[in-house]
């Protein structure tokens, strides 16, 4: 029986660490990052169709430049596929917040269409395509807890990090070409050697916990210059009780580990009372073979 439709979920991520190691000759930067997928996710329905198309419940994401749509077109071309697909995207992950929503949608579409179109490509082959779509996309083909290096294309899954509840604050700040701008603010004296990431990964591999004192994001040192309003949000987050507040990717989203679900819920409600978008979510791991879906 041919699969005519399927549902895939596209999970958000946080970077427990994000170190910038240096600039490469291709203009990108080498990174070392411990990444973790979250329960918070977008939902994607894929339906067999003659052409490739995408519609999204957020109108401004329905255009041709949507990364998930570009992922579908790229896979169709690379796999010389005759069929098409209708992609129906329901967003829940804050948009352009540093939580990897667009990249995760793209990866979920690659995983789903790989099945719908019966390509049966191994994840390593999908990963080459994913890497061309964006530096965060390869990680989402794996999900869970991983140490990510290179441009973002060297992904090694590690055992689940012992982390519980995350509170995410999504400031209402928009910065055009955000990621590129944020990288351009990092100066060589802010480059690190990946030791923090490897230390945390080692601790997780050894079965230890992942306390927030081990978290680090190189963009935290420069973010306020690009987005001065961030300070108000960070101070507000601390004022409700969060001690270690870390940027999500290149921001402006930020996260803190809550000591319990109840305390996390209290932080979320207090942040929402300020009129801010706040989420309570937990870490998420794929169920089988490291493939989401
Ligand atoms: O790959 P992605 O589209 O996410 O990258 C957006 C921009 O962020 C790139 O054009 C580049 O300026 C910067 N970047 C970088 N090094 C990385 C990832 C992204 O310099 N590893």
mmCIF file with all atom_site columns, C-alpha atoms in Angstrom, residues 5 32 35 37 42 50 53 68 72 88 132 140 148 153 189 197 207 226 256 282:
data_model
loop_
_atom_site.group_PDB
_atom_site.id
_atom_site.type_symbol
_atom_site.label_atom_id
_atom_site.label_alt_id
_atom_site.label_comp_id
_atom_site.label_asym_id
_atom_site.label_entity_id
_atom_site.label_seq_id
_atom_site.pdbx_PDB_ins_code
_atom_site.Cartn_x
_atom_site.Cartn_y
_atom_site.Cartn_z
_atom_site.occupancy
_atom_site.B_iso_or_equiv
_atom_site.pdbx_formal_charge
_atom_site.auth_seq_id
_atom_site.auth_comp_id
_atom_site.auth_asym_id
_atom_site.auth_atom_id
_atom_site.pdbx_PDB_model_num
ATOM 1  C CA . UNK A 1 5   ? -0.121 11.165 3.822  1.00 0.00 ? 5   UNK A CA 1
ATOM 2  C CA . UNK A 1 32  ? 31.221 23.522 19.115 1.00 0.00 ? 32  UNK A CA 1
ATOM 3  C CA . UNK A 1 35  ? 22.332 20.853 21.359 1.00 0.00 ? 35  UNK A CA 1
ATOM 4  C CA . UNK A 1 37  ? 15.701 19.085 21.186 1.00 0.00 ? 37  UNK A CA 1
ATOM 5  C CA . UNK A 1 42  ? 5.639  22.445 14.947 1.00 0.00 ? 42  UNK A CA 1
ATOM 6  C CA . UNK A 1 50  ? 1.205  16.278 -8.235 1.00 0.00 ? 50  UNK A CA 1
ATOM 7  C CA . UNK A 1 53  ? 3.466  23.255 -2.381 1.00 0.00 ? 53  UNK A CA 1
ATOM 8  C CA . UNK A 1 68  ? 10.739 23.574 4.439  1.00 0.00 ? 68  UNK A CA 1
ATOM 9  C CA . UNK A 1 72  ? 11.155 19.573 -0.462 1.00 0.00 ? 72  UNK A CA 1
ATOM 10 C CA . UNK A 1 88  ? 0.726  21.806 5.664  1.00 0.00 ? 88  UNK A CA 1
ATOM 11 C CA . UNK A 1 132 ? 23.237 23.070 2.018  1.00 0.00 ? 132 UNK A CA 1
ATOM 12 C CA . UNK A 1 140 ? 17.475 18.096 13.359 1.00 0.00 ? 140 UNK A CA 1
ATOM 13 C CA . UNK A 1 148 ? 27.622 19.583 16.960 1.00 0.00 ? 148 UNK A CA 1
ATOM 14 C CA . UNK A 1 153 ? 27.272 19.694 9.892  1.00 0.00 ? 153 UNK A CA 1
ATOM 15 C CA . UNK A 1 189 ? 39.227 37.406 21.403 1.00 0.00 ? 189 UNK A CA 1
ATOM 16 C CA . UNK A 1 197 ? 31.175 21.918 25.052 1.00 0.00 ? 197 UNK A CA 1
ATOM 17 C CA . UNK A 1 207 ? 25.778 9.825  33.202 1.00 0.00 ? 207 UNK A CA 1
ATOM 18 C CA . UNK A 1 226 ? 22.558 44.133 18.265 1.00 0.00 ? 226 UNK A CA 1
ATOM 19 C CA . UNK A 1 256 ? 16.469 28.864 31.824 1.00 0.00 ? 256 UNK A CA 1
ATOM 20 C CA . UNK A 1 282 ? 10.792 19.686 28.522 1.00 0.00 ? 282 UNK A CA 1
#
